[in-house]
Each structure stands twice: as structure tokens, then as C-alpha cells.
mmCIF file of C-alpha atoms and ligand atoms in Angstrom:
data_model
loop_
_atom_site.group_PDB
_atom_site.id
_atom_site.type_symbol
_atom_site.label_atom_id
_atom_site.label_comp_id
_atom_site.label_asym_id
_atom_site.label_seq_id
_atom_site.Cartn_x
_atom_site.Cartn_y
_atom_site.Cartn_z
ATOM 1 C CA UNK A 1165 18.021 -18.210 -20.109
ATOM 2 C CA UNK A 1166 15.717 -20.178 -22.567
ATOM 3 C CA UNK A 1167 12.306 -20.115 -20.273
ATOM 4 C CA UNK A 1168 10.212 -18.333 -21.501
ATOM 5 C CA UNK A 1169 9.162 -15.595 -18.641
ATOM 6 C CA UNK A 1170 5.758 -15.196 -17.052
ATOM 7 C CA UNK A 1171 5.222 -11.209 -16.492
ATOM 8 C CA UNK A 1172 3.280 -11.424 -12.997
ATOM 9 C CA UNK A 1173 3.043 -7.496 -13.887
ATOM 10 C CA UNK A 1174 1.459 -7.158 -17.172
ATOM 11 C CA UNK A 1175 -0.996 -10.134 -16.163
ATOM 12 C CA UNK A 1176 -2.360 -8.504 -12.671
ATOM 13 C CA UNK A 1177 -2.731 -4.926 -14.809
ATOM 14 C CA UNK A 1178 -4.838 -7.001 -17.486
ATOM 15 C CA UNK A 1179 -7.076 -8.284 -14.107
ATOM 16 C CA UNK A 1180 -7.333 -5.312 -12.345
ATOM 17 C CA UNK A 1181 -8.084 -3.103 -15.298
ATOM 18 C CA UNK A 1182 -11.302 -6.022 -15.826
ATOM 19 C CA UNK A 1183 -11.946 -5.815 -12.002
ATOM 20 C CA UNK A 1184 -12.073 -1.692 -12.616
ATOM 21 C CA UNK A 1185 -14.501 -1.982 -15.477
ATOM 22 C CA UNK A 1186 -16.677 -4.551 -13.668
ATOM 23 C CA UNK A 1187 -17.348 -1.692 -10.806
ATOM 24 C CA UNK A 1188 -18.097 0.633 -12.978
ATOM 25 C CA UNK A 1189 -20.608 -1.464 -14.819
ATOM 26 C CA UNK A 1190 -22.366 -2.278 -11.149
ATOM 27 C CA UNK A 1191 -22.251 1.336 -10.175
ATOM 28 C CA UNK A 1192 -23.826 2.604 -13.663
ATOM 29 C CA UNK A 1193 -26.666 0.103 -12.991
ATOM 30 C CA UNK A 1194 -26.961 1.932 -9.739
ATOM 31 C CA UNK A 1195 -25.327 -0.365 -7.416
ATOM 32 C CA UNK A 1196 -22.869 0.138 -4.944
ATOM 33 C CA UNK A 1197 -19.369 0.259 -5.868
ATOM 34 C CA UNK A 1198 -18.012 -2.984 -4.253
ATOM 35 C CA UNK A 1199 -16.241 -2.223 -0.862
ATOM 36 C CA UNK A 1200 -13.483 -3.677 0.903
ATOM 37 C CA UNK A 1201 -12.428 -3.202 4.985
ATOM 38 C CA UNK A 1202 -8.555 -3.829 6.015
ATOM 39 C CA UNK A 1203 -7.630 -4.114 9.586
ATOM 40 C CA UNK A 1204 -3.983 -3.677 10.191
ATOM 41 C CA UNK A 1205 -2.947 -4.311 13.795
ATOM 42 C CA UNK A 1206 0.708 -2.906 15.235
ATOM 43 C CA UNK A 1207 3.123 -1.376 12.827
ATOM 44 C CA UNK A 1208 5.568 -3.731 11.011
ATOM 45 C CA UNK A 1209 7.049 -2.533 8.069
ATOM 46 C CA UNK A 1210 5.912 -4.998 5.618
ATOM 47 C CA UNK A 1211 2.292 -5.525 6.658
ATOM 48 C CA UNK A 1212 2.140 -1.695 7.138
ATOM 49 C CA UNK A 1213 3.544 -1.742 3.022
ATOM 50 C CA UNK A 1214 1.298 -4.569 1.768
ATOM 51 C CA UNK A 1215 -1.769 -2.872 3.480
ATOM 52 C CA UNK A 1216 -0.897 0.632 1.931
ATOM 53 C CA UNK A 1217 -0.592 -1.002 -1.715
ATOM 54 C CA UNK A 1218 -3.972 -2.719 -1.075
ATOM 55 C CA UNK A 1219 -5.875 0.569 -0.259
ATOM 56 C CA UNK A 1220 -4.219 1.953 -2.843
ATOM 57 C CA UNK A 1221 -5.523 -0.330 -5.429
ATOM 58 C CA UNK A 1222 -9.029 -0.040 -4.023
ATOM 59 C CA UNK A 1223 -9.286 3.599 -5.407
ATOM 60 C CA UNK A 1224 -7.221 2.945 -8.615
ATOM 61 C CA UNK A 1225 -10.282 -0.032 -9.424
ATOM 62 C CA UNK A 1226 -12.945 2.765 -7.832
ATOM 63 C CA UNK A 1227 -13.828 0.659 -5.130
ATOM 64 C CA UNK A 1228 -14.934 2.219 -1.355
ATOM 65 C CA UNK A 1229 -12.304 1.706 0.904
ATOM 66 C CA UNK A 1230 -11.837 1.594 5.092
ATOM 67 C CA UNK A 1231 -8.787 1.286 6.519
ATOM 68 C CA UNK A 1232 -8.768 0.418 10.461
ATOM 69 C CA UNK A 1233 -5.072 0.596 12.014
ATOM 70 C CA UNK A 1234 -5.547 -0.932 15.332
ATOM 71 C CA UNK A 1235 -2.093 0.060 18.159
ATOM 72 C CA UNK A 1236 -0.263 -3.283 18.668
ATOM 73 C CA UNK A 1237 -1.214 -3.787 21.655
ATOM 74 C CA UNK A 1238 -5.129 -3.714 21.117
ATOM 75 C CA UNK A 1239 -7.391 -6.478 22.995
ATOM 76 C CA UNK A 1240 -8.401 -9.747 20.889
ATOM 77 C CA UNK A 1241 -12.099 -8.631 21.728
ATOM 78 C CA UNK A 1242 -11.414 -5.163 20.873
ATOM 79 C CA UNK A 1243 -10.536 -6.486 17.427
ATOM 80 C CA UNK A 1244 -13.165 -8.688 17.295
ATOM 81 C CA UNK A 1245 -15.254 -5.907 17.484
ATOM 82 C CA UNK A 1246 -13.937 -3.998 14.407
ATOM 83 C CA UNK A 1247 -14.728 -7.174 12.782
ATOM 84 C CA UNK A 1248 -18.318 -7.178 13.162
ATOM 85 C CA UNK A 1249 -18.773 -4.041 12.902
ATOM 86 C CA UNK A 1250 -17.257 -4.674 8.927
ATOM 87 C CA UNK A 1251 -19.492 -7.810 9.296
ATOM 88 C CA UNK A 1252 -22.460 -5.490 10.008
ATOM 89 C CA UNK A 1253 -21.513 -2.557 7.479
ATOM 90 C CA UNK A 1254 -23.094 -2.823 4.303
ATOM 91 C CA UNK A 1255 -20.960 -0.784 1.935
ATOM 92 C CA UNK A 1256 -18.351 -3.235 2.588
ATOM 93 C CA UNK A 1257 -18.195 -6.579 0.647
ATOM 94 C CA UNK A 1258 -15.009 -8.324 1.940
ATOM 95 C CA UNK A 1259 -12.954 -8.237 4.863
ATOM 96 C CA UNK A 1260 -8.945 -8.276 5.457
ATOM 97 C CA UNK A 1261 -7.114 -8.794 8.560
ATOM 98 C CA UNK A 1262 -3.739 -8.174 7.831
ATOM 99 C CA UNK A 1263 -1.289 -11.441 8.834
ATOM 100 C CA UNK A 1264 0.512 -12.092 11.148
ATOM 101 C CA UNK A 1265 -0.818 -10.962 14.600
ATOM 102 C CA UNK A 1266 0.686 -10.189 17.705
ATOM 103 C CA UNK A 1267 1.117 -13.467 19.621
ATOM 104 C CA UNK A 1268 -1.358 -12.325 22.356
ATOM 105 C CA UNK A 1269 -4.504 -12.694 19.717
ATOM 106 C CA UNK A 1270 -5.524 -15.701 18.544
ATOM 107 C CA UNK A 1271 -5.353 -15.855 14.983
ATOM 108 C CA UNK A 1272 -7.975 -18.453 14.317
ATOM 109 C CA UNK A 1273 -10.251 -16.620 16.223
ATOM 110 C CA UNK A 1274 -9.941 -13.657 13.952
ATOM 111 C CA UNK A 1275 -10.880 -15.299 10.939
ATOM 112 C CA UNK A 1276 -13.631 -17.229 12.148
ATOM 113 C CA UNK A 1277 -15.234 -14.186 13.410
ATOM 114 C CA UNK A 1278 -15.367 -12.743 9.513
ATOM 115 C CA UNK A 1279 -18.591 -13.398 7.961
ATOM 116 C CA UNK A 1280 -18.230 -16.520 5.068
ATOM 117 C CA UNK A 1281 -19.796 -13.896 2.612
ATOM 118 C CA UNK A 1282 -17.525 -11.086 2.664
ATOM 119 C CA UNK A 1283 -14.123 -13.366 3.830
ATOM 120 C CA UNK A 1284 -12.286 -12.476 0.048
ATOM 121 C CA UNK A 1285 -8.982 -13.589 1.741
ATOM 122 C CA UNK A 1286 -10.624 -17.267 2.000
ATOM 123 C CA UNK A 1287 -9.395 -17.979 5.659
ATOM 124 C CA UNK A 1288 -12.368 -19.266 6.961
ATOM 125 C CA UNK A 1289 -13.090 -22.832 7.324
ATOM 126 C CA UNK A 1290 -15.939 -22.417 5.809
ATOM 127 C CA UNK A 1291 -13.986 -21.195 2.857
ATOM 128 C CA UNK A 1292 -11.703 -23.818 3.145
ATOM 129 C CA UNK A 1293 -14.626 -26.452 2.750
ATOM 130 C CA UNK A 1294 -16.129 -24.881 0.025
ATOM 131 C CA UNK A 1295 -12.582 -24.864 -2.009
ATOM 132 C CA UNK A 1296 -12.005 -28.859 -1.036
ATOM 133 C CA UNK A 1297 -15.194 -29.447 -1.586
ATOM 134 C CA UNK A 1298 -15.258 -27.746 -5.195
ATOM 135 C CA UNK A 1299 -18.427 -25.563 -4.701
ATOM 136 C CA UNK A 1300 -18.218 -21.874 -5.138
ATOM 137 C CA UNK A 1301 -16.333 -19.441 -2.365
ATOM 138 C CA UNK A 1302 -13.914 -17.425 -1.792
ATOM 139 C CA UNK A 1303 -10.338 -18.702 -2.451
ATOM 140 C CA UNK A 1304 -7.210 -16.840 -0.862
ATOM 141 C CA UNK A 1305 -5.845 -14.589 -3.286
ATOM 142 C CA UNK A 1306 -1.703 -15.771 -3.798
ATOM 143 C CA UNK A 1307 -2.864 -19.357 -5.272
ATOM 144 C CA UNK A 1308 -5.996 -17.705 -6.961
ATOM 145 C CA UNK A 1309 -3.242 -15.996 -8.717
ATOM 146 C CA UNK A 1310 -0.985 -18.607 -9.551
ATOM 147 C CA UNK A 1311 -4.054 -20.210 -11.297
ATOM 148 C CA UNK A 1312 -4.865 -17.221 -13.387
ATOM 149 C CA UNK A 1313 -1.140 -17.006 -14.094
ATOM 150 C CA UNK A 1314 -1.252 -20.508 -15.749
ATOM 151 C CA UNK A 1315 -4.892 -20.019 -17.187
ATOM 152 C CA UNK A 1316 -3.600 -16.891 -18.772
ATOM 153 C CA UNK A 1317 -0.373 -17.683 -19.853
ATOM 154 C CA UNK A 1318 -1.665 -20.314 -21.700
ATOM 155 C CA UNK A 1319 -0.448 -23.170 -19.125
ATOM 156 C CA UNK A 1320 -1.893 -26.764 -19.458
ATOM 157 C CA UNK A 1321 -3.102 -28.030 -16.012
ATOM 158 C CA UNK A 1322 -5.576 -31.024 -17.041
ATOM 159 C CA UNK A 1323 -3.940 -34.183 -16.670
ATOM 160 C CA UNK A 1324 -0.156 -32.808 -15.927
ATOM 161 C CA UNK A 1325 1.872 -33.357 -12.668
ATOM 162 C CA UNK A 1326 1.842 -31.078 -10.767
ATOM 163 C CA UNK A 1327 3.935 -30.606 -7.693
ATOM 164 C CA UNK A 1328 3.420 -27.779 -4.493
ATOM 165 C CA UNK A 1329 6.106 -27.574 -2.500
ATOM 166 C CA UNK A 1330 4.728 -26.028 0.568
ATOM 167 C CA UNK A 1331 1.663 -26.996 3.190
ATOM 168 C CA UNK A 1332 0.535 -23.717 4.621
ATOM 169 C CA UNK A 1333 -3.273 -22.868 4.644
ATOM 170 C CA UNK A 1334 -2.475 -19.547 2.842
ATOM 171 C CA UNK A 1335 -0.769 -20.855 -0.086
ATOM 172 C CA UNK A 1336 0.279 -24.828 -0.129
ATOM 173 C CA UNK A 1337 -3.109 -26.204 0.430
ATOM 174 C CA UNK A 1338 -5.179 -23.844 -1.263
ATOM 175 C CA UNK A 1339 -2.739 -24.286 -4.064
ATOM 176 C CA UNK A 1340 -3.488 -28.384 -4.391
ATOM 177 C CA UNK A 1341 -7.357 -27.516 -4.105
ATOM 178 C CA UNK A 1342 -7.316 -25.702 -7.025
ATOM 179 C CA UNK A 1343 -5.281 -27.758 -9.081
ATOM 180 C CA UNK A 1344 -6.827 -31.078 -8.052
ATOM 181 C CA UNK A 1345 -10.050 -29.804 -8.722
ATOM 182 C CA UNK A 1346 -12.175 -30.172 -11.909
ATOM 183 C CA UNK A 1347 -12.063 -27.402 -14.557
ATOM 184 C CA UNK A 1348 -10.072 -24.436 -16.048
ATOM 185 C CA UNK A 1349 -6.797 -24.217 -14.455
ATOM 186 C CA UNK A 1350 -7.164 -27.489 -12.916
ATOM 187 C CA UNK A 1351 -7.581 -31.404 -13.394
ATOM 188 C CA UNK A 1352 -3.937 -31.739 -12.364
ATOM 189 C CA UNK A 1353 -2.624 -34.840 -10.977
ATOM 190 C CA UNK A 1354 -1.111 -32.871 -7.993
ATOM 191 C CA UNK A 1355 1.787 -34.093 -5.338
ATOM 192 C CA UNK A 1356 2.470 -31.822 -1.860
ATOM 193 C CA UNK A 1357 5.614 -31.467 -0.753
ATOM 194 C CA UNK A 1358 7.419 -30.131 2.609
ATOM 195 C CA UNK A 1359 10.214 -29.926 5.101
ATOM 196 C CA UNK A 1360 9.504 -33.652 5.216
ATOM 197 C CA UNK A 1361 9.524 -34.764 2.308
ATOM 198 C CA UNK A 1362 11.905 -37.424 1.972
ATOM 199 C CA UNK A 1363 14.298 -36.810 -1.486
ATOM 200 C CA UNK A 1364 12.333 -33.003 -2.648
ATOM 201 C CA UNK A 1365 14.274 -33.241 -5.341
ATOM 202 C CA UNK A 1366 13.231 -36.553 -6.317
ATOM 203 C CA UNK A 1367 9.604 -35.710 -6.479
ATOM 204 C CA UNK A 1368 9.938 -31.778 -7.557
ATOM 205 C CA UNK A 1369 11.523 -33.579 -10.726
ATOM 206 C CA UNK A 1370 8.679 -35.234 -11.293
ATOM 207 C CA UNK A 1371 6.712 -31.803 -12.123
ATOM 208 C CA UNK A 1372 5.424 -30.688 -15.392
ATOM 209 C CA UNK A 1373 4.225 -27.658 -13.198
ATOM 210 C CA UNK A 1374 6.357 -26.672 -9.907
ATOM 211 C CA UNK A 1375 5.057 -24.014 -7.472
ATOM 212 C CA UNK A 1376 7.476 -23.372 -4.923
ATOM 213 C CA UNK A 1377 5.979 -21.623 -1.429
ATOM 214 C CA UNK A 1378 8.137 -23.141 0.919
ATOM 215 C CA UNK A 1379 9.515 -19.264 2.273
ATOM 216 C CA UNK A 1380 13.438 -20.445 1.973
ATOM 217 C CA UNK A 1381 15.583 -18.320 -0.270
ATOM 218 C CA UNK A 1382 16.724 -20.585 -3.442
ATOM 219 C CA UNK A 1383 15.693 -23.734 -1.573
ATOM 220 C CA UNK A 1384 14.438 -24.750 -5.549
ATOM 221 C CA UNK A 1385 17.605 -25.378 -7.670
ATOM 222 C CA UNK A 1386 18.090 -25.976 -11.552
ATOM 223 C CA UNK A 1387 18.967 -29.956 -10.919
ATOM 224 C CA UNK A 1388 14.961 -30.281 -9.346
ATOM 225 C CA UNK A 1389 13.895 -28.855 -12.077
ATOM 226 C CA UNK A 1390 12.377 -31.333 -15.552
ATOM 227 C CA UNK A 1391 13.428 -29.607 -18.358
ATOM 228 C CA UNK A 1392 10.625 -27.523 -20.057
ATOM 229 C CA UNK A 1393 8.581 -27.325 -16.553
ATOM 230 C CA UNK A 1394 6.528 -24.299 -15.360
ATOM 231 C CA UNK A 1395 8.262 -23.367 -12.434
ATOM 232 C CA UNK A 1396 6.278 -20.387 -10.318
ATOM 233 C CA UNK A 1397 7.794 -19.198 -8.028
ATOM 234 C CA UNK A 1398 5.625 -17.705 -4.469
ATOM 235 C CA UNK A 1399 8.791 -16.745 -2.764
ATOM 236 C CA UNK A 1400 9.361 -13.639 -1.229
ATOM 237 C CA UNK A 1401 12.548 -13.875 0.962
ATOM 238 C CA UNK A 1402 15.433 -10.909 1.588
ATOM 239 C CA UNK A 1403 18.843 -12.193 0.869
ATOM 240 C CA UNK A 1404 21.516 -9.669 2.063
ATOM 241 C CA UNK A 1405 23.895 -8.167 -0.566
ATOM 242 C CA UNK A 1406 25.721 -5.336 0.683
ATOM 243 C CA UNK A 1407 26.183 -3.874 -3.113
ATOM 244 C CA UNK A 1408 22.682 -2.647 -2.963
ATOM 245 C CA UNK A 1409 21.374 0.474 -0.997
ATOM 246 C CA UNK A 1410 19.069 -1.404 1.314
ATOM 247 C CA UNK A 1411 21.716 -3.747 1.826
ATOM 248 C CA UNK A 1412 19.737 -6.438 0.758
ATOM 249 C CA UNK A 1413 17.233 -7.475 -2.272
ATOM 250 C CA UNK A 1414 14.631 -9.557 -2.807
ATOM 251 C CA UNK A 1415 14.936 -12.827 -3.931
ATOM 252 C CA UNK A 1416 12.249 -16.030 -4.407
ATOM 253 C CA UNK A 1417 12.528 -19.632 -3.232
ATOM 254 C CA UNK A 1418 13.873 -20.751 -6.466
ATOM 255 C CA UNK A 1419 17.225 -19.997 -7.878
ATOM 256 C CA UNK A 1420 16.381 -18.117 -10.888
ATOM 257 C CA UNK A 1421 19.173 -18.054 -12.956
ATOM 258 C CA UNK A 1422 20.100 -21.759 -13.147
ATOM 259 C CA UNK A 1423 16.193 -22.689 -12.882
ATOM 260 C CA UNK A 1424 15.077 -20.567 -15.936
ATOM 261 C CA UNK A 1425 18.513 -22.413 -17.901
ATOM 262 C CA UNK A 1426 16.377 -25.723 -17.313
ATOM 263 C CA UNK A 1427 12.367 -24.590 -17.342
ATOM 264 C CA UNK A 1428 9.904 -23.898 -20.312
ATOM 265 C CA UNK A 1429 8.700 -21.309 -18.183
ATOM 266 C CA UNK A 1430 9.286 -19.619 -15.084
ATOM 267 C CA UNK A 1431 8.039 -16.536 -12.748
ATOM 268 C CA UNK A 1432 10.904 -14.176 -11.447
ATOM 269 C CA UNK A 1433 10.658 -12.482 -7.913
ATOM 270 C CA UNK A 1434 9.640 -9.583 -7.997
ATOM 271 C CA UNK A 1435 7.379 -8.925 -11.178
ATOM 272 C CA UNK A 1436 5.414 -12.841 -10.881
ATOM 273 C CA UNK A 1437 2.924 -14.288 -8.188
ATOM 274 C CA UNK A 1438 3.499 -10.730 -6.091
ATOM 275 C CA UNK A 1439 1.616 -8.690 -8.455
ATOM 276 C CA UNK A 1440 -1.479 -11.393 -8.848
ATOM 277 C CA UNK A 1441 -2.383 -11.082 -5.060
ATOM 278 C CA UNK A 1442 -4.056 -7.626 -4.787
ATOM 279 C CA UNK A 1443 -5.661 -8.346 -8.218
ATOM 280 C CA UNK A 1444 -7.238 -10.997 -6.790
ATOM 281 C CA UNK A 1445 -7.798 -9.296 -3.431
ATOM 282 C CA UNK A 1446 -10.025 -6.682 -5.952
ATOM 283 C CA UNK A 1447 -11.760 -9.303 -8.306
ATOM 284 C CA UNK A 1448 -12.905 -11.287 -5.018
ATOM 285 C CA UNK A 1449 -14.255 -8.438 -3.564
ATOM 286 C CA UNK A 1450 -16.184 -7.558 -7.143
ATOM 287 C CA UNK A 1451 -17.487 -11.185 -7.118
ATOM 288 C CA UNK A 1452 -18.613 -10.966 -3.701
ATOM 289 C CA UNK A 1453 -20.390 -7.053 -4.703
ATOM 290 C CA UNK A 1454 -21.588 -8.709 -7.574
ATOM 291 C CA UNK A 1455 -23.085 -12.365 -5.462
ATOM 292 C CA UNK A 1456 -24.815 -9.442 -3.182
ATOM 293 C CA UNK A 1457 -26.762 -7.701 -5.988
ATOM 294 C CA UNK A 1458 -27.449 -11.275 -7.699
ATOM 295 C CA UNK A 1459 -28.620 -12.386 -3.652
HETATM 296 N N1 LIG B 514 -0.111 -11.532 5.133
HETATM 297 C C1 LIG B 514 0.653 -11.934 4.086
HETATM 298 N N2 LIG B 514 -0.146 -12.353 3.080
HETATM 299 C C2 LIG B 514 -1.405 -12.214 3.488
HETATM 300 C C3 LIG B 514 -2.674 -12.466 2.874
HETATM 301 O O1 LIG B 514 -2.800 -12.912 1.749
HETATM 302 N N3 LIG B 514 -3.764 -12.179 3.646
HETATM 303 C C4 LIG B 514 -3.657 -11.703 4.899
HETATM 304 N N4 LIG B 514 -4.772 -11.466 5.566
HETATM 305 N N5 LIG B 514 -2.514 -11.449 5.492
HETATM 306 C C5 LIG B 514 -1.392 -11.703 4.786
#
């Protein structure tokens, strides 16, 4: 391996430990501490995991916390309802409703129904607008992270290539805003990829900076890779491998070993983009605490 590797780890403890001292600065002026509300609906594993980690986090930055687990088989309006009654709740400052749903609730509707001021997972369209639109919101928290792991790692972005290899409205898109748009961590010349794309590898070697988010287990390998890129990798995928005691282990969307041969510098899975969600999940819902005592 000659990249050099970008600890996702050490990085999100450096934001969170900022995120904890910016509470406790608003609650010695006598402000609330800033408050976040997760709604977690049915009981899968992971979301039941990723929720659990967030609340968790919450207390470590000494932030107010409500978590609302919702059966699986709860109404769409009945949800709605737990919404706006965050909406309407005052010691909260930002909102989560855990992804995916059960197929009987429409998604979209979910996130709509979250008020634009405390939406700190940046699903709204509203959100959305603001972010292509380059005025100040809230963006969602896995490609806020990828930017802080390039502003922080020391990571050109003005005037490079950069290609996203992935379209979805959590992390694709979001991901090109932010790149594409003017200032630190951006002013990329930026290139979206998908399952379209015609020759991927073509374009991906193209990119001075590669973010892979396309969800397929080492669909990145070390031949669509230019040598000395940034390759970040937002993959989270189980591979099976019957020599560990889950039986399987987790594994991103780029091949590691051959990619980090090729790359300048790379993210591994787990320890890289993983790490930077929740402490961005906690330094949106500071800057939203923070826009509320500013008005
Ligand atoms: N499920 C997986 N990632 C996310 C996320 O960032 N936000 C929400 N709300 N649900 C998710």
C-alpha cells in the first residue's frame, strides 16, 4: 500500500469533540443544550444499530435526546403525527426519521412533513434547493462528511476533477452540490456517474478525487483508479466470508487493497466516511441550536 490513509475515526472524534464544546458554550450562556428527535419505525437490525449509536452520541456531545420507536406496522398519519409533534417541541432542534420505511408509508411524505429548520438530515426539498442553490441549509450528513474529510485532510477540491459515482438523493447528488459549489471543500469540476454510465471506468479514471456510493461490494477496482487520486470510499456492503464469526465482514464499494496500490489517498471501510455521519448528524443539530438563539 503506498496511499496514504484517511482515518474517518480520528477525524469524526476531532468534530464531535468541537460539536461537544460548542454545547457547552450555548448552555453556559444559558441556552438550551441543542436537541435532537429520532423516529425509528419497525425493528431491523441495522437501523435499530445506527439509531442506538446516534442517541448515544447525543449524550456523549451533552445534547437532549428523544428517541420515538414506532411498531412496524404504525399508520403513515400516526407517524406524521410524531413528526409534528418534534416540529412543535421546542427543546428539539433537528429531526431524524430513520431510512428506509416500511413500504406501506410514503417516504416522501415523511420528510416533507419535517419542518425546513430543524430537518439536520437535509431531506427536504427545501433543503435540497437551498444546497443547489448554494445558500445556507442543512446538508445530509454522509457527503457533509466526505467534505470535511477532504477539507481536513488537507484535500484540494478547487479546480480538480472530481468524479461521484452514485445518483441517490442521500449521498450522489448531495455529494456533486457540494463539490460544484463555490468555496472551501469545493470549486470542483465535478462528473456523476451510475449504473448507466457508459465505460465507468473510462470516466472514474478521469478523477483527481473519486467518491464511490454506488452500494456494490468492490464495484471500484485499482485499473479505474489515476494514480495518486483521493479515492473515498461511502460503501457499506456485507461480503460473506465464512472464516469470520458473523460469517461475513464488512467491506466498501471499492477494492481496497489493489485501489490503495494505485491512489495518493484512500478511505478504508470501516474506520472512513462511517464515522463522519453522526458527527455531522451532531454539528447540524448545534448549527441549527445555534441559528435558533441567533433567530
Ligand atoms: N438510513 C441510512 N442512512 C440514513 C441517513 O443518513 N438518514 C436517515 N434518515 N436514514 C438513513
Amino acid at each position: 500500500m503506498s496511499a496514504k490513509l484517511i482515518d474517518g475515526k480520528k477525524i469524526a472524534a476531532e468534530v464531535r469533540e468541537e460539536v461537544r464544546l460548542g454545547a457547552a458554550e450555548l448552555v453556559a450562556k444559558g441556552h438550551a443544550a441543542p436537541g435532537l428527535g429520532v423516529i425509528l419505525v419497525g425493528d431491523n437490525p441495522a437501523s435499530k444499530a445506527y439509531v442506538g449509536s446516534k442517541t448515544k452520541a447525543c449524550k456523549e456531545a451533552g445534547f437532549h435526546s428523544v428517541q420515538i420507536d414506532l411498531p412496524g406496522d404504525v399508520s403513515e398519519a400516526g407517524l406524521l403525527a410524531e413528526v409534528q409533534r418534534l416540529n412543535n417541541d421546542p427543546a428539539i432542534h433537528g429531526i431524524l426519521v430513520q431510512l428506509p420505511l416500511p413500504a406501506h408509508i410514503s417516504e416522501r411524505r415523511v420528510i416533507e412533513t419535517i419542518s425546513p429548520d430543524k430537518d439536520v438530515d437535509g431531506l427536504t426539498t427545501i433543503s435540497a434547493g437551498r444546497l443547489a442553490s448554494g445558500i445556507p441549509g442543512f446538508v445530509p450528513c454522509t457527503p457533509l462528511g466526505v467534505q470535511q474529510l477532504l477539507i481536513r485532510s488537507g484535500i484540494k477540491t478547487a479546480g480538480v476533477h472530481a468524479v461521484v459515482v452514485g445518483r441517490s438523493n442521500l449521498v450522489g447528488k448531495p455529494m456533486a452540490q457540494l463539490l460544484v459549489n463555490k468555496g472551501k471543500g469545493g470549486d470542483a469540476t465535478v462528473t456523476v456517474c451510475h449504473s448507466r454510465t457508459a465505460d465507468l471506468g473510462a470516466v472514474c479514471r478521469q478523477a483527481d478525487i473519486l467518491v464511490a456510493a454506488i452500494g456494490k461490494a468492490h464495484a471500484i477496482t485499482a485499473d479505474m483508479i489515476k494514480p495518486g487520486a483521493t479515492v473515498i470510499d461511502v460503501g457499506i456492503n456485507k461480503l460473506e466470508d465464512p472464516s469470520t464469526p458473523k460469517g461475513y465482514r464488512l467491506t466498501g464499494d471499492v477494492e481496497f487493497d489493489g485501489a490503495a496500490a494505485v491512489a495518493g489517498a484512500i478511505t478504508p471501510v470501516p474506520g472512513g466516511v462511517g464515522p463522519m455521519t453522526i458527527a455531522m448528524l451532531l454539528s447540524n443539530t448545534l448549527e441549527s441550536a445555534i441559528r435558533r438563539v441567533q433567530g
